[in-house]
Amino acid sequence: MSAQARVLVVDDSATMRGLITAVLSADPEVNVIGQAGDALEAREAIKKLNPDVVTLDIEMPNMNGLDFLEKIMRLRPMPVIMVSTLTHRGADASLAALEIGAFDCVGKPLPGDARPFGDLAEKVKAAARSQRRQYTQPTPVVPPPAVADFRVGRKIVAIGSSTGGVEALIAVLQKFPANCPPTVITQHMPPTFTRSFAERLNRLCAPVVQEATDGARLEIGKIYLAPGGERHLQVANAHAPCCRLIERDPVNGHRPSVDVLFDSVAELAGRNAVGVILTGMGRDGAAGLLKMRHAGARTLGQNEKTSVVYGMPRVAYELGAVEQQLPLNSIGEEILKMTAARKEGTD
């Protein structure tokens, strides 16, 4: 068995610290080595205990979690998992934390939750295995390619991502011009987070980015993000492609699921599609990407070096689903090459 992941739990609520500790301690591969009630206690505990991973509450007295996270990433980079309320304010703060350098975010449980903090232990173990990440400033806005330099073809782009996906998606989509190909995305996120993320992407990117709604037509210059929660995102209607939100059990433990999206794109678009799998835990999307490739679609995967978690891309690559494996900073340009119209007509 691999070494236990050593975790420091930071939360101003003793009740919440106890719940997180109980959830993590149920996994024999996780060892909670300490607790702290605020940033000052946490700073001393980090110095003394040198944890592999920190779980950090966003809203705390003395110094809020975002300010403390920034100090950690600048002075002593380590994997940090943020714990946030499932509110619009909590979602905005969580997205800011991910851009600062947090490994991932989890929502605080609601009354009646059968599995509070669901896959927190798995995220902690993945964080402990990940390379220590260097502090970076939030992703800057970069000028997108000029519209005149890109003639869009007829392809649909489908992207799947999970842990590390916030930064990865920003990096990819900031390369898109305003007249980008219709793009559908499933990113594993808690409910309420996806709307804030879509709004954030819409401010940062040249195309229109919106949370997908049932029946929304797929249009050039628009990007559709699967809403977190109770439904999966699919594409439907070959004559007038549109988004479909379907009620269905979780697939690969996720709802929305990347596999559900990729399966529908393979069936609807075939060779007139590009599939992309980015950083993330687990295997969601790998089988669907293989189905896309077998249907004639072009397929891309993020490489190990630039992935926060080389899980989903690794499984897809090992299955033979990935046509090209690329570093993150090359994926946006490659998508545009694959979706550009040919000079003699459209592709």
XYZ file of C-alpha atoms in Angstrom:
347
model
C 0.000 0.000 0.000
C 1.226 3.490 -0.798
C 2.077 5.918 1.990
C -0.873 7.589 3.663
C -1.848 11.092 2.555
C -1.151 13.367 5.541
C -3.835 16.040 5.868
C -4.325 19.230 7.874
C -7.991 20.242 8.279
C -8.601 24.012 8.578
C -12.091 25.314 9.419
C -13.392 27.785 11.981
C -16.256 25.423 12.898
C -15.331 22.640 15.316
C -18.332 20.681 14.047
C -17.182 20.949 10.445
C -13.598 20.028 11.386
C -14.938 16.950 13.132
C -17.090 15.946 10.146
C -14.259 16.379 7.640
C -11.901 14.466 9.914
C -14.404 11.624 10.304
C -14.968 11.377 6.533
C -11.234 11.352 5.780
C -10.300 9.020 8.624
C -12.675 6.379 7.249
C -10.201 5.898 4.402
C -7.164 3.862 5.528
C -4.969 5.668 2.985
C -5.636 9.074 4.573
C -4.204 10.312 7.885
C -5.550 13.525 9.440
C -2.472 14.772 11.281
C -3.934 17.996 12.661
C -6.696 20.586 12.792
C -6.737 24.380 12.897
C -9.502 26.909 13.541
C -8.128 29.863 11.613
C -5.284 30.973 9.354
C -2.961 31.839 12.237
C -3.290 28.372 13.769
C -3.001 26.836 10.308
C 0.240 28.665 9.559
C 1.874 27.271 12.695
C 0.494 23.792 12.033
C 1.877 23.774 8.481
C 5.323 24.720 9.778
C 5.224 22.079 12.508
C 3.492 19.179 10.724
C 4.442 19.660 7.051
C 1.228 18.104 5.683
C 0.889 16.659 2.181
C -2.520 18.305 1.711
C -4.539 21.057 3.411
C -8.338 21.307 3.393
C -9.180 24.981 3.808
C -12.440 26.736 4.626
C -13.036 29.801 2.451
C -14.803 31.888 5.108
C -12.782 32.205 8.319
C -12.044 34.891 10.943
C -8.750 36.869 11.102
C -7.826 36.035 7.488
C -10.197 34.572 4.925
C -9.342 31.405 3.060
C -8.570 33.132 -0.242
C -6.007 35.461 1.316
C -4.423 32.575 3.199
C -4.385 30.408 0.063
C -2.550 33.149 -1.802
C 0.102 33.255 0.921
C 0.458 29.458 0.850
C 0.872 29.395 -2.941
C 3.427 32.196 -2.832
C 5.469 31.154 0.197
C 5.033 27.380 0.520
C 3.196 25.851 -2.459
C 1.288 22.668 -1.638
C -1.978 21.001 -2.677
C -4.946 22.765 -1.073
C -8.582 21.649 -1.333
C -11.036 24.457 -0.627
C -14.251 23.817 1.311
C -17.059 26.158 0.294
C -20.761 26.755 0.786
C -22.920 25.799 -2.201
C -24.030 29.384 -2.845
C -23.395 31.852 -5.659
C -20.993 33.726 -3.376
C -19.290 30.478 -2.418
C -19.001 29.490 -6.081
C -17.361 32.798 -7.017
C -14.858 32.428 -4.182
C -14.149 28.816 -5.154
C -13.417 29.775 -8.757
C -11.065 32.501 -7.557
C -9.316 29.914 -5.368
C -8.879 27.533 -8.295
C -7.330 30.304 -10.376
C -4.947 31.182 -7.524
C -3.777 27.575 -7.426
C -6.098 25.439 -5.276
C -6.068 21.780 -6.281
C -9.863 21.451 -6.133
C -12.976 22.604 -4.293
C -15.711 20.696 -2.480
C -19.073 21.951 -1.272
C -20.143 21.844 2.345
C -22.911 19.272 2.848
C -26.543 20.266 2.982
C -28.974 18.907 5.596
C -29.932 15.350 4.748
C -26.944 14.603 2.509
C -26.485 10.827 2.473
C -22.759 11.073 1.700
C -21.351 14.343 3.068
C -18.165 15.354 1.256
C -18.702 12.399 -1.145
C -15.339 11.887 -2.871
C -13.241 14.165 -0.652
C -10.934 11.316 0.387
C -10.235 10.435 -3.260
C -9.473 14.072 -4.010
C -7.125 14.269 -1.034
C -5.237 11.180 -2.219
C -5.002 12.538 -5.761
C -3.767 15.848 -4.380
C -1.096 14.090 -2.321
C 0.106 12.250 -5.422
C 0.215 15.382 -7.555
C 3.356 17.391 -8.049
C 3.695 20.469 -5.887
C 2.381 23.352 -7.933
C 4.080 26.705 -8.196
C 2.179 29.863 -7.310
C 0.822 31.729 -10.300
C -1.263 34.848 -10.661
C -4.817 34.369 -11.942
C -4.871 33.569 -15.648
C -4.494 36.857 -17.572
C -6.818 37.882 -20.337
C -4.996 37.498 -23.639
C -6.074 38.894 -27.017
C -7.944 36.192 -28.956
C -7.081 35.443 -32.571
C -8.517 37.983 -34.990
C -11.840 36.931 -36.506
C -10.459 37.601 -39.990
C -7.727 35.009 -39.400
C -10.145 32.164 -38.726
C -12.851 30.751 -40.976
C -14.958 28.295 -39.060
C -15.943 24.982 -40.628
C -18.810 22.655 -39.767
C -17.348 20.749 -36.843
C -18.665 20.601 -33.290
C -16.142 20.642 -30.430
C -16.767 18.592 -27.265
C -14.530 19.000 -24.197
C -14.461 17.030 -20.942
C -12.551 17.935 -17.780
C -12.537 17.530 -14.014
C -9.927 18.308 -11.325
C -7.727 21.135 -12.626
C -10.252 21.878 -15.339
C -10.983 25.481 -14.384
C -7.490 26.677 -15.240
C -7.239 24.270 -18.187
C -10.486 25.425 -19.767
C -9.541 29.080 -19.376
C -6.208 28.372 -21.076
C -7.879 26.557 -23.989
C -10.887 28.820 -24.512
C -8.890 32.045 -24.373
C -7.327 30.891 -27.652
C -10.750 30.794 -29.336
C -11.829 33.690 -31.588
C -15.300 35.214 -31.364
C -16.420 33.059 -34.314
C -15.300 29.767 -32.773
C -16.965 26.461 -33.671
C -19.972 25.462 -31.535
C -18.461 23.989 -28.370
C -20.043 21.863 -25.638
C -18.293 21.206 -22.325
C -18.812 18.936 -19.351
C -16.704 19.947 -16.350
C -17.297 18.098 -13.076
C -18.554 20.737 -10.643
C -21.054 21.024 -7.802
C -24.469 22.593 -8.464
C -24.406 26.430 -8.542
C -20.708 26.483 -9.448
C -21.224 26.052 -13.191
C -23.278 29.202 -13.616
C -20.592 31.295 -11.939
C -17.935 29.547 -14.019
C -19.807 30.198 -17.267
C -20.094 33.868 -16.330
C -16.377 33.972 -15.540
C -15.464 32.355 -18.870
C -17.772 34.732 -20.708
C -15.858 37.698 -19.266
C -12.459 36.186 -20.089
C -13.082 34.791 -23.571
C -14.023 36.250 -26.951
C -16.930 33.876 -27.738
C -20.214 33.866 -25.830
C -20.046 31.345 -22.970
C -23.250 30.265 -21.256
C -24.629 27.531 -19.072
C -26.368 25.052 -21.359
C -30.172 25.034 -21.392
C -32.417 22.324 -22.804
C -33.099 22.975 -26.482
C -30.441 25.674 -26.946
C -29.295 25.676 -30.595
C -25.599 25.060 -31.190
C -24.321 28.195 -32.904
C -21.001 29.481 -34.194
C -19.362 31.734 -31.628
C -21.051 30.080 -28.631
C -19.768 27.743 -25.913
C -22.177 25.726 -23.760
C -21.210 24.498 -20.266
C -23.132 21.584 -18.743
C -24.925 22.708 -15.572
C -23.932 20.889 -12.405
C -26.650 19.007 -10.603
C -29.334 16.606 -11.644
C -28.978 16.202 -15.430
C -26.500 15.199 -18.128
C -25.689 17.275 -21.212
C -26.111 15.710 -24.652
C -26.322 17.053 -28.190
C -29.265 16.089 -30.380
C -31.093 16.764 -33.673
C -28.850 16.243 -36.699
C -30.759 18.815 -38.801
C -30.525 21.592 -36.199
C -28.035 20.500 -33.488
C -29.002 21.584 -29.992
C -28.340 20.898 -26.315
C -30.383 18.302 -24.468
C -30.418 18.005 -20.678
C -31.509 14.517 -19.645
C -32.414 13.012 -16.308
C -30.416 9.853 -15.772
C -28.432 8.147 -13.006
C -24.792 9.228 -12.549
C -22.331 7.656 -14.989
C -18.828 6.861 -13.702
C -20.003 8.472 -10.461
C -20.719 11.809 -12.164
C -23.711 13.836 -13.238
C -23.166 15.466 -15.637
C -20.861 12.861 -17.195
C -18.297 13.425 -19.937
C -19.024 9.967 -21.375
C -22.710 10.843 -21.843
C -21.749 14.001 -23.747
C -19.087 12.315 -25.896
C -21.390 9.377 -26.739
C -24.039 11.762 -28.050
C -21.525 13.763 -30.090
C -20.166 10.569 -31.645
C -23.675 9.549 -32.695
C -24.764 12.992 -33.907
C -21.661 14.410 -35.571
C -19.300 11.506 -36.303
C -16.336 12.799 -38.289
C -17.682 16.354 -38.048
C -16.527 16.652 -34.465
C -13.431 17.201 -32.345
C -13.227 15.609 -28.891
C -10.870 16.867 -26.187
C -10.177 15.316 -22.787
C -8.398 17.440 -20.189
C -7.040 17.000 -16.670
C -9.165 15.094 -14.174
C -9.494 12.179 -11.740
C -10.874 8.821 -12.766
C -11.869 7.592 -16.223
C -15.011 9.545 -17.156
C -14.885 10.462 -20.842
C -12.309 7.893 -21.943
C -14.802 5.397 -23.397
C -16.838 8.181 -24.970
C -13.762 9.682 -26.605
C -12.910 6.263 -28.035
C -16.432 6.079 -29.441
C -15.900 9.504 -31.021
C -12.627 8.403 -32.603
C -14.203 5.219 -33.971
C -16.930 7.416 -35.482
C -14.294 9.413 -37.350
C -13.880 12.405 -35.033
C -10.508 14.002 -34.359
C -9.437 13.571 -30.737
C -6.989 15.314 -28.419
C -5.774 14.635 -24.883
C -3.838 16.757 -22.398
C -0.390 15.363 -21.660
C 0.819 14.189 -18.262
C 3.270 17.027 -17.633
C 0.646 19.780 -17.849
C -2.238 17.885 -16.187
C -3.038 18.644 -12.557
C -4.307 15.046 -12.385
C -3.337 12.714 -15.236
C -6.295 10.398 -14.748
C -8.964 10.874 -17.411
C -6.415 11.727 -20.146
C -4.250 8.747 -19.203
C -7.092 6.229 -19.408
C -8.232 7.712 -22.737
C -4.694 7.512 -24.112
C -4.242 3.911 -22.959
C -7.561 2.928 -24.581
C -6.398 4.346 -27.910
C -8.988 7.127 -27.822
C -6.442 9.959 -28.141
C -5.174 10.800 -31.617
C -2.742 13.441 -30.327
C -1.517 14.083 -26.788
C -0.479 17.707 -26.326
C 0.628 20.176 -23.655
C -2.160 22.434 -22.440
C -0.854 25.569 -24.147
C -1.029 23.872 -27.568
C -4.540 22.434 -27.376
C -6.490 25.594 -28.226
C -4.509 26.219 -31.417
C -4.801 22.578 -32.466
C -8.585 22.665 -32.045
C -8.734 25.691 -34.342
C -6.599 23.941 -36.953
C -8.912 20.935 -36.861
C -12.097 22.995 -37.134
C -11.073 25.676 -39.655
C -12.843 25.742 -43.008
C -10.814 24.667 -45.992
C -10.051 27.254 -48.610
C -12.123 25.492 -51.271
C -15.134 25.142 -48.985
C -16.035 24.075 -45.508
C -14.756 20.999 -43.748
